[in-house]
Amino acid sequence: MPTAPTDLGWHFDNSYARLPEGLFSRVGPTPVKEPGLVLFNTELAEQLGLRTEGIDPAAIAQVLAGNALPVGSEPIAQAYAGHQFGHFTMLGDGRAVLLGEQLAPDGKRYDIQLKGSGTTLYSRRGDGRATLRAMLREYLMSEAMHHLGIPTSRSLAVVRTGQPVMRERPEQGAVLTRVAASHIRVGTFEYARHFLNLKELHALMDHTIQRHHPEAADAENPALELLRSMMRGQIALIVHWMRVGFIHGVMNTDNMGLACETFDYGPCAIMNAYDPATKFSSIDTGGRYAFGNQPAIAHWNLSVLAGALLPMIHDNEDQAVALAQAVLDEFPALFRAAHLRMACAKIGITEPQAGDAALVQDLYNGMHATGADHTNTFAALQLEDPSGTAPFNDDQLIHWHARWRERINAAPDGLQAARRLMQRTNPVVIPRNHVVEQVLDAATVQNDLAPLQAFLAVLRRPYTDAAVPDTYRLPPPTGDVGYRTFCGT
């Protein structure tokens, strides 16, 4: 494959490609027929140190479609396994190629991956391609999460391929450029544990520690400290998800990253009416990955990581299991404490005290009972007088609000400090499911990107005090009845 004639300022250092070759296969992207730039993230490009001003968009599209390789790239497809809905499966990058790791001006290292770039050794009867709709959806959702302040992979570009992709019907094809701290997954460790030798597994662990959990390197037991650090990072991430009502939808172990970022935005969605049992993914028939189950699934996935790390935790398997279990047993209390701090911040309480856990839970119970909107409930709580505003026009929540005011008025700085904290914690606007679908319809059916661009502009300021149009702020009149999301493959 030719090297791109135009250098955008790539500065690759491909440390993963220097690991044992059992962890990946060397393969380039498959060229596409007619690449065309659909979306390009200028803000992210600048963060990465890329120079695009004055560059022909057609030249950028050639590189980000996979028709020409950036200078310094070493394209590979990563091997990994995973527990999908609890069942172990051999996987791998079946429709993605990692170009390399960009060293950015901020000193950080970022994976540059082309998603939808053709078949690889791991494609398993798949076509290796992606639809324009699915890639635009990931771009939109990942950018929304970033601006909500939640660790996430991001999207540099979406490029149209000019070739159809067959799903239930022919759809337009596209390639997404995904930017992430890395694509090392729990499933990567599962793969190494099952199919590689101990030396190779150890090399993966050392690489991961150096890249994402450097504090573990000098620990008495680096493998055990990696598990503990990963656990803390995942707790922080899941608490963020619960804060905004995000439902990942497919929390398989291959979608839990060691960088503790949100990634793989296939069947994800945002909860409108508060209900812990909320799920939207068409393949999650049993509700395994429902909103309220996400903490328990994170704990389960961490136990799978622990199993993969056992040989490096201790030479004696029984002792290794005991040590790993002791770390995993810390999860429930750590999560409860982190979740309580977050939930208290949502109602303006900086330092939780005795009785605050019950106050928070009573609010959630009242929201569930009344079908209250998760986002707008906390927005209404910030009003000087929310009486008459849903859900605080319900008797149960009117009584709750009086208790809350008493608690807030007893705090040192009172209501004004509480309101400032709530404004930093509670978004005014989220990527509402029905709006997401509307703008994707406009982009893919009507070939009109304007609604998507306008929505992205609003999502860049989710905590703004400026008036947000009801178009974006309100849930659909009929709620999310019948709404389903799909994985895109």
Coordinates of C-alpha atoms in Angstrom, one line a residue:
M1 CA 0.0 0.0 0.0
P2 CA 1.4 3.5 -0.9
T3 CA 2.4 6.0 1.8
A4 CA 0.3 9.1 1.9
P5 CA 2.0 11.9 -0.1
T6 CA 0.7 14.5 2.3
D7 CA 2.1 14.4 5.9
L8 CA -0.5 15.7 8.4
G9 CA 2.1 15.8 11.2
W10 CA 2.0 12.2 12.2
H11 CA 4.4 11.3 15.0
F12 CA 4.1 7.5 15.5
D13 CA 5.8 5.3 18.0
N14 CA 4.2 1.9 17.8
S15 CA 4.9 0.2 21.1
Y16 CA 2.2 -2.4 20.8
A17 CA 3.6 -3.6 17.5
R18 CA 6.8 -4.4 19.4
L19 CA 5.1 -6.9 21.7
P20 CA 5.2 -10.6 20.9
E21 CA 3.5 -11.2 17.5
G22 CA 1.1 -13.7 18.9
L23 CA -0.9 -10.6 20.2
F24 CA -1.6 -9.3 16.7
S25 CA -1.3 -9.9 13.0
R26 CA 0.3 -7.5 10.5
V27 CA -2.4 -6.4 8.0
G28 CA -3.2 -3.2 6.3
P29 CA -6.6 -1.6 5.6
T30 CA -8.4 -2.6 2.4
P31 CA -8.7 0.4 0.0
V32 CA -12.1 1.7 -0.8
K33 CA -13.7 2.8 -4.0
E34 CA -14.5 6.5 -3.5
P35 CA -13.4 8.0 -0.2
G36 CA -15.1 11.2 0.9
L37 CA -14.8 13.1 4.1
V38 CA -18.1 13.3 6.0
L39 CA -17.0 14.6 9.4
F40 CA -13.7 15.8 10.7
N41 CA -12.9 16.7 14.3
T42 CA -10.6 19.7 14.0
E43 CA -10.4 20.2 17.8
L44 CA -9.2 16.6 18.3
A45 CA -6.8 16.9 15.3
E46 CA -5.1 19.9 17.0
Q47 CA -4.9 18.0 20.3
L48 CA -3.1 15.1 18.4
G49 CA -0.7 17.6 16.8
L50 CA -2.0 17.1 13.3
R51 CA -1.8 20.0 10.8
T52 CA -4.8 20.0 8.5
E53 CA -5.2 23.7 7.6
G54 CA -4.9 24.2 3.8
I55 CA -4.8 20.4 3.2
D56 CA -7.2 19.1 0.6
P57 CA -10.0 17.2 2.3
A58 CA -9.7 14.6 -0.5
A59 CA -6.1 13.9 0.6
I60 CA -7.2 13.5 4.3
A61 CA -10.0 11.1 3.2
Q62 CA -7.5 9.0 1.3
V63 CA -5.5 8.4 4.5
L64 CA -8.5 8.0 6.9
A65 CA -10.3 5.6 4.5
G66 CA -7.2 3.4 4.4
N67 CA -6.2 4.0 0.8
A68 CA -2.8 5.4 1.8
L69 CA -0.8 4.8 5.0
P70 CA 0.4 7.7 7.2
V71 CA 4.1 8.1 7.5
G72 CA 5.4 6.0 10.4
S73 CA 2.3 3.8 10.7
E74 CA 2.6 0.0 11.2
P75 CA -0.9 -1.3 10.7
I76 CA -1.9 -4.4 12.7
A77 CA -5.1 -6.1 13.8
Q78 CA -5.1 -7.0 17.5
A79 CA -6.0 -10.5 18.7
Y80 CA -8.2 -10.8 21.7
A81 CA -10.9 -13.1 23.2
G82 CA -13.8 -12.2 25.4
H83 CA -16.8 -13.3 27.5
Q84 CA -19.8 -12.3 25.4
F85 CA -22.9 -12.5 27.5
G86 CA -21.0 -14.7 29.9
H87 CA -19.6 -17.1 27.3
F88 CA -16.0 -17.3 26.3
T89 CA -15.3 -16.6 22.6
M90 CA -12.2 -16.2 20.4
L91 CA -12.4 -12.7 18.8
G92 CA -10.0 -10.1 17.4
D93 CA -10.1 -7.0 15.3
G94 CA -12.4 -8.3 12.6
R95 CA -13.1 -5.0 11.0
A96 CA -10.5 -2.6 12.4
V97 CA -6.8 -1.9 11.8
L98 CA -4.6 -0.1 14.3
L99 CA -2.4 2.3 12.3
G100 CA -0.2 3.0 15.3
E101 CA 0.3 5.3 18.3
Q102 CA 0.4 9.0 17.9
L103 CA 2.7 10.9 20.3
A104 CA 0.8 14.1 20.9
P105 CA 2.0 17.5 22.0
D106 CA 0.4 17.0 25.4
G107 CA 2.9 14.1 26.0
K108 CA 0.2 11.4 25.7
R109 CA 0.1 8.4 23.5
Y110 CA -3.0 7.8 21.4
D111 CA -4.1 4.7 19.4
I112 CA -5.2 5.7 15.9
Q113 CA -7.5 3.0 14.6
L114 CA -9.5 2.7 11.4
K115 CA -12.8 1.0 12.1
G116 CA -14.6 -0.5 9.1
S117 CA -11.4 -0.8 7.2
G118 CA -11.8 -4.4 5.8
T119 CA -11.3 -8.0 6.7
T120 CA -8.5 -9.3 8.8
L121 CA -7.4 -12.7 10.1
Y122 CA -10.0 -12.4 12.8
S123 CA -13.0 -11.5 10.7
R124 CA -14.9 -14.9 11.1
R125 CA -17.2 -14.7 8.1
G126 CA -17.7 -10.9 8.6
D127 CA -17.3 -8.4 5.8
G128 CA -14.9 -6.2 7.7
R129 CA -16.9 -3.1 6.9
A130 CA -19.1 -0.7 8.8
T131 CA -22.2 1.3 7.9
L132 CA -22.2 5.1 7.6
R133 CA -25.1 5.3 10.2
A134 CA -23.2 3.2 12.8
M135 CA -20.0 5.2 12.4
L136 CA -21.8 8.6 12.6
R137 CA -23.5 7.3 15.7
E138 CA -20.2 6.4 17.4
Y139 CA -18.8 9.8 16.4
L140 CA -21.8 11.6 17.9
M141 CA -22.0 9.5 21.1
S142 CA -18.3 9.5 21.8
E143 CA -18.1 13.2 21.4
A144 CA -21.1 13.7 23.7
M145 CA -19.5 11.6 26.4
H146 CA -16.2 13.5 26.1
H147 CA -17.9 16.8 26.6
L148 CA -19.9 15.4 29.5
G149 CA -16.5 14.9 31.1
I150 CA -16.5 11.1 30.9
P151 CA -13.4 9.2 29.9
T152 CA -13.9 7.9 26.4
S153 CA -12.4 7.0 23.1
R154 CA -13.0 9.8 20.6
S155 CA -13.6 10.1 16.8
L156 CA -11.3 12.0 14.5
A157 CA -13.2 11.4 11.3
V158 CA -15.9 9.6 9.4
V159 CA -15.1 8.9 5.7
R160 CA -17.6 7.6 3.2
T161 CA -16.3 4.6 1.2
G162 CA -18.5 4.9 -1.9
Q163 CA -19.3 1.2 -1.5
P164 CA -22.5 -0.4 -0.2
V165 CA -22.5 -2.6 3.0
M166 CA -25.1 -5.4 3.3
R167 CA -26.9 -5.6 6.6
E168 CA -30.7 -6.2 6.7
R169 CA -30.6 -4.1 3.5
P170 CA -27.9 -2.4 1.6
E171 CA -26.4 0.6 3.4
Q172 CA -23.7 3.2 2.7
G173 CA -20.3 2.2 3.9
A174 CA -17.9 4.3 6.0
V175 CA -14.7 4.1 8.0
L176 CA -14.4 5.7 11.4
T177 CA -11.0 6.9 12.8
R178 CA -11.2 6.0 16.4
V179 CA -8.7 7.6 18.9
A180 CA -8.2 5.9 22.2
A181 CA -5.6 5.8 25.0
S182 CA -5.3 2.1 23.9
H183 CA -7.4 -0.8 22.7
I184 CA -6.0 -3.2 25.4
R185 CA -9.0 -5.1 26.8
V186 CA -9.8 -7.6 29.5
G187 CA -10.3 -9.9 26.5
T188 CA -6.7 -9.2 25.4
F189 CA -5.5 -10.7 28.7
E190 CA -7.9 -13.6 28.3
Y191 CA -6.5 -14.3 24.9
A192 CA -2.9 -14.2 26.2
R193 CA -3.8 -16.4 29.1
H194 CA -5.5 -19.1 27.0
F195 CA -3.4 -19.1 23.8
L196 CA 0.1 -17.7 24.6
N197 CA 2.8 -18.6 27.0
L198 CA 3.6 -17.0 30.4
K199 CA 6.4 -14.9 29.0
E200 CA 4.1 -13.4 26.4
L201 CA 1.4 -12.8 29.0
H202 CA 4.0 -11.1 31.2
A203 CA 5.1 -8.9 28.4
L204 CA 1.5 -7.8 27.9
M205 CA 1.1 -7.0 31.6
D206 CA 4.4 -5.0 31.7
H207 CA 3.3 -3.0 28.6
T208 CA -0.1 -2.3 30.1
I209 CA 1.3 -1.2 33.5
Q210 CA 3.8 1.1 31.8
R211 CA 1.1 2.6 29.6
H212 CA -1.9 2.9 31.9
H213 CA -1.1 2.0 35.5
P214 CA 2.5 3.0 36.2
E215 CA 1.9 3.0 39.9
A216 CA 1.8 -0.8 39.8
A217 CA 5.3 -1.1 38.4
D218 CA 7.0 -0.5 41.8
A219 CA 4.5 -2.4 43.9
E220 CA 5.4 -5.5 45.8
N221 CA 3.0 -7.5 43.6
P222 CA 2.6 -5.6 40.2
A223 CA -0.1 -8.0 38.9
L224 CA -2.2 -7.6 42.0
E225 CA -1.7 -3.8 42.0
L226 CA -2.7 -3.7 38.3
L227 CA -5.9 -5.5 39.2
R228 CA -6.6 -3.0 42.1
S229 CA -5.8 0.0 40.0
M230 CA -8.0 -1.2 37.1
M231 CA -10.8 -1.8 39.6
R232 CA -10.6 1.7 40.9
G233 CA -10.6 3.1 37.4
Q234 CA -13.6 1.1 36.3
I235 CA -15.5 2.1 39.4
A236 CA -14.9 5.8 38.6
L237 CA -16.0 5.2 35.0
I238 CA -19.2 3.3 35.8
V239 CA -20.1 5.9 38.4
H240 CA -19.8 8.5 35.6
W241 CA -22.1 6.4 33.4
M242 CA -24.7 6.2 36.2
R243 CA -24.4 10.0 36.8
V244 CA -25.7 10.8 33.3
G245 CA -27.9 7.7 32.6
F246 CA -25.6 6.1 30.1
I247 CA -26.3 2.4 29.2
H248 CA -23.4 0.8 27.4
G249 CA -25.5 -2.1 26.2
V250 CA -22.8 -4.6 25.5
M251 CA -20.4 -4.8 28.5
N252 CA -18.6 -8.0 27.3
T253 CA -15.1 -8.4 28.6
D254 CA -13.7 -7.5 25.1
N255 CA -15.4 -4.1 25.6
M256 CA -13.8 -3.3 28.9
G257 CA -10.5 -1.5 28.3
L258 CA -7.4 -1.4 30.6
A259 CA -7.3 2.4 29.9
C260 CA -10.6 2.7 31.8
E261 CA -12.2 4.6 29.0
T262 CA -15.7 4.1 27.5
F263 CA -15.4 2.5 24.1
D264 CA -17.4 0.5 21.6
Y265 CA -20.5 2.5 21.1
G266 CA -22.6 -0.2 19.3
P267 CA -25.9 -0.6 21.1
C268 CA -25.4 2.2 23.7
A269 CA -28.2 4.6 24.7
I270 CA -29.2 7.2 27.3
M271 CA -31.9 6.6 29.8
N272 CA -34.8 9.0 29.9
A273 CA -37.3 7.9 32.5
Y274 CA -35.4 6.6 35.5
D275 CA -35.7 2.8 35.8
P276 CA -32.7 0.6 36.8
A277 CA -34.0 -2.1 34.6
T278 CA -33.8 0.0 31.4
K279 CA -32.2 -1.6 28.5
F280 CA -32.3 -0.9 24.8
S281 CA -29.9 -3.4 23.1
S282 CA -31.7 -5.7 20.7
I283 CA -29.4 -8.6 21.6
D284 CA -29.6 -8.1 25.4
T285 CA -32.8 -10.1 25.7
G286 CA -32.3 -11.0 29.3
G287 CA -31.3 -7.5 30.5
R288 CA -27.8 -8.6 31.6
Y289 CA -26.4 -5.2 30.7
A290 CA -29.4 -3.1 31.9
F291 CA -28.6 0.3 33.5
G292 CA -28.7 -0.9 37.1
N293 CA -26.7 -4.0 36.4
Q294 CA -23.6 -2.2 35.1
P295 CA -21.8 -2.1 38.4
A296 CA -22.2 -5.8 39.0
I297 CA -21.1 -6.6 35.5
A298 CA -18.0 -4.5 35.9
H299 CA -17.2 -6.5 39.0
W300 CA -17.8 -9.7 37.1
N301 CA -15.5 -8.6 34.3
L302 CA -12.8 -7.7 36.8
S303 CA -13.0 -11.2 38.1
V304 CA -12.2 -12.5 34.6
L305 CA -9.2 -10.2 34.5
A306 CA -8.1 -11.5 37.8
G307 CA -8.3 -15.1 36.5
A308 CA -6.1 -14.1 33.5
L309 CA -3.5 -12.5 35.9
L310 CA -3.3 -15.5 38.4
P311 CA 0.0 -16.9 37.2
M312 CA 1.7 -13.6 37.7
I313 CA 0.0 -12.9 41.1
H314 CA 1.5 -15.9 42.7
D315 CA 3.2 -19.2 41.7
N316 CA 0.8 -21.1 43.9
E317 CA -2.6 -21.0 42.3
D318 CA -4.6 -21.3 45.6
Q319 CA -2.6 -18.4 47.0
A320 CA -3.1 -16.4 43.8
V321 CA -6.8 -16.9 44.0
A322 CA -7.0 -15.8 47.6
L323 CA -5.0 -12.7 46.9
A324 CA -7.1 -11.8 43.9
Q325 CA -10.3 -12.5 45.7
A326 CA -9.3 -10.2 48.5
V327 CA -8.9 -7.3 46.0
L328 CA -12.2 -8.1 44.3
D329 CA -14.0 -8.2 47.6
E330 CA -13.1 -4.5 48.0
F331 CA -15.3 -3.6 45.0
P332 CA -18.8 -3.4 46.6
A333 CA -17.8 -1.0 49.4
L334 CA -15.7 1.1 47.1
F335 CA -18.4 1.4 44.5
R336 CA -21.1 2.3 47.1
A337 CA -18.9 5.0 48.5
A338 CA -18.1 6.4 45.0
H339 CA -21.7 6.2 43.9
L340 CA -22.9 7.9 47.0
R341 CA -20.5 10.8 46.6
M342 CA -21.7 11.2 43.0
A343 CA -25.4 11.0 43.8
C344 CA -25.0 13.5 46.7
A345 CA -23.2 15.9 44.3
K346 CA -26.2 15.6 42.0
I347 CA -28.4 17.0 44.8
G348 CA -25.8 19.6 45.9
I349 CA -24.2 17.8 48.8
T350 CA -20.4 18.0 48.9
E351 CA -19.7 15.8 51.9
P352 CA -22.1 12.9 52.5
Q353 CA -23.3 12.5 56.1
A354 CA -25.4 10.0 58.0
G355 CA -28.8 9.9 56.5
D356 CA -27.8 11.1 53.0
A357 CA -27.7 7.7 51.5
A358 CA -31.4 7.3 52.5
L359 CA -32.2 10.7 51.1
V360 CA -30.7 9.9 47.8
Q361 CA -32.4 6.5 47.6
D362 CA -35.7 8.0 48.4
L363 CA -35.3 10.4 45.5
Y364 CA -34.5 7.6 43.1
N365 CA -37.4 5.5 44.4
G366 CA -39.7 8.5 43.9
M367 CA -38.4 9.0 40.4
H368 CA -38.9 5.4 39.5
A369 CA -42.4 5.4 40.9
T370 CA -43.4 8.5 39.0
G371 CA -41.6 7.7 35.8
A372 CA -39.6 10.9 36.2
D373 CA -37.0 11.9 33.6
H374 CA -33.5 11.3 34.9
T375 CA -31.9 14.4 33.4
N376 CA -34.7 16.9 33.9
T377 CA -35.4 15.9 37.5
F378 CA -31.9 17.1 38.5
A379 CA -32.3 20.2 36.3
A380 CA -35.6 21.0 38.0
L381 CA -34.0 20.6 41.5
Q382 CA -31.7 23.6 40.7
L383 CA -34.7 25.9 40.3
E384 CA -35.5 28.4 43.1
D385 CA -39.0 27.0 43.3
P386 CA -39.5 23.7 41.5
S387 CA -43.1 23.2 42.8
G388 CA -45.4 22.6 39.9
T389 CA -42.5 21.3 37.8
A390 CA -42.3 17.6 37.2
P391 CA -41.6 15.5 39.1
F392 CA -41.8 17.8 42.1
N393 CA -45.5 18.3 41.6
D394 CA -46.1 14.7 43.0
D395 CA -47.0 14.4 46.6
Q396 CA -44.2 11.9 47.3
L397 CA -41.6 14.1 45.8
I398 CA -43.0 17.3 47.3
H399 CA -42.4 15.8 50.7
W400 CA -38.9 14.7 49.6
H401 CA -38.1 18.2 48.4
A402 CA -38.9 19.6 51.8
R403 CA -36.5 17.2 53.5
W404 CA -33.9 18.1 50.9
R405 CA -34.2 21.8 51.5
E406 CA -33.9 21.3 55.2
R407 CA -30.7 19.3 54.6
I408 CA -29.2 21.9 52.2
N409 CA -30.1 24.8 54.5
A410 CA -28.2 23.1 57.3
A411 CA -25.0 23.0 55.2
P412 CA -22.4 25.8 55.7
D413 CA -22.9 27.5 52.3
G414 CA -26.6 26.7 51.9
L415 CA -28.6 26.7 48.6
Q416 CA -26.3 28.8 46.5
A417 CA -23.3 26.5 47.0
A418 CA -25.5 23.5 46.4
R419 CA -26.8 25.0 43.2
R420 CA -23.2 25.6 41.9
L421 CA -22.3 22.0 42.6
M422 CA -25.4 20.7 40.9
Q423 CA -24.7 22.8 37.8
R424 CA -21.3 21.3 37.5
T425 CA -22.6 17.7 38.0
N426 CA -25.9 17.6 36.2
P427 CA -26.1 18.1 32.4
V428 CA -28.8 20.2 30.9
V429 CA -28.6 18.3 27.6
I430 CA -27.8 14.7 26.8
P431 CA -27.9 12.8 23.5
R432 CA -31.6 11.9 23.7
N433 CA -32.3 8.7 21.8
H434 CA -35.0 10.1 19.6
V435 CA -32.9 13.1 18.6
V436 CA -29.9 10.8 17.8
E437 CA -32.1 8.8 15.5
Q438 CA -33.6 11.9 13.8
V439 CA -30.2 13.4 13.0
L440 CA -28.9 10.1 11.8
D441 CA -31.9 9.7 9.5
A442 CA -31.3 13.1 8.1
A443 CA -27.6 12.4 7.5
T444 CA -28.0 8.9 6.0
V445 CA -31.5 9.0 4.3
Q446 CA -31.8 12.6 3.3
N447 CA -28.0 13.3 2.9
D448 CA -28.4 16.3 5.2
L449 CA -25.7 16.8 7.8
A450 CA -27.0 20.1 9.1
P451 CA -29.1 18.6 11.9
L452 CA -26.3 16.4 13.1
Q453 CA -23.9 19.3 13.1
A454 CA -26.3 21.4 15.0
F455 CA -26.8 18.6 17.6
L456 CA -23.1 18.2 18.0
A457 CA -22.7 21.9 18.7
V458 CA -25.3 21.7 21.5
L459 CA -23.7 18.6 23.0
R460 CA -20.3 20.4 23.2
R461 CA -21.8 22.5 26.1
P462 CA -23.9 20.1 28.1
Y463 CA -23.7 22.0 31.3
T464 CA -24.4 25.4 29.9
D465 CA -26.8 27.8 31.6
A466 CA -28.0 29.1 28.3
A467 CA -31.5 28.1 27.3
V468 CA -31.5 24.8 25.5
P469 CA -34.3 24.4 23.0
D470 CA -37.0 21.9 24.0
T471 CA -36.1 20.0 20.8
Y472 CA -33.0 18.7 22.6
R473 CA -34.1 19.0 26.2
L474 CA -37.3 17.1 26.4
P475 CA -37.9 13.4 26.1
P476 CA -40.2 12.1 23.4
P477 CA -43.9 12.4 24.3
T478 CA -44.4 8.6 24.2
G479 CA -41.1 7.9 26.1
D480 CA -38.8 5.2 24.8
V481 CA -41.5 2.6 24.3
G482 CA -40.3 0.1 21.6
Y483 CA -36.9 1.8 21.2
R484 CA -34.1 -0.6 20.3
T485 CA -30.4 -0.2 19.5
F486 CA -28.2 -2.5 17.4
C487 CA -24.6 -3.4 17.3
G488 CA -24.0 -2.4 13.7
T489 CA -22.3 -5.7 12.5

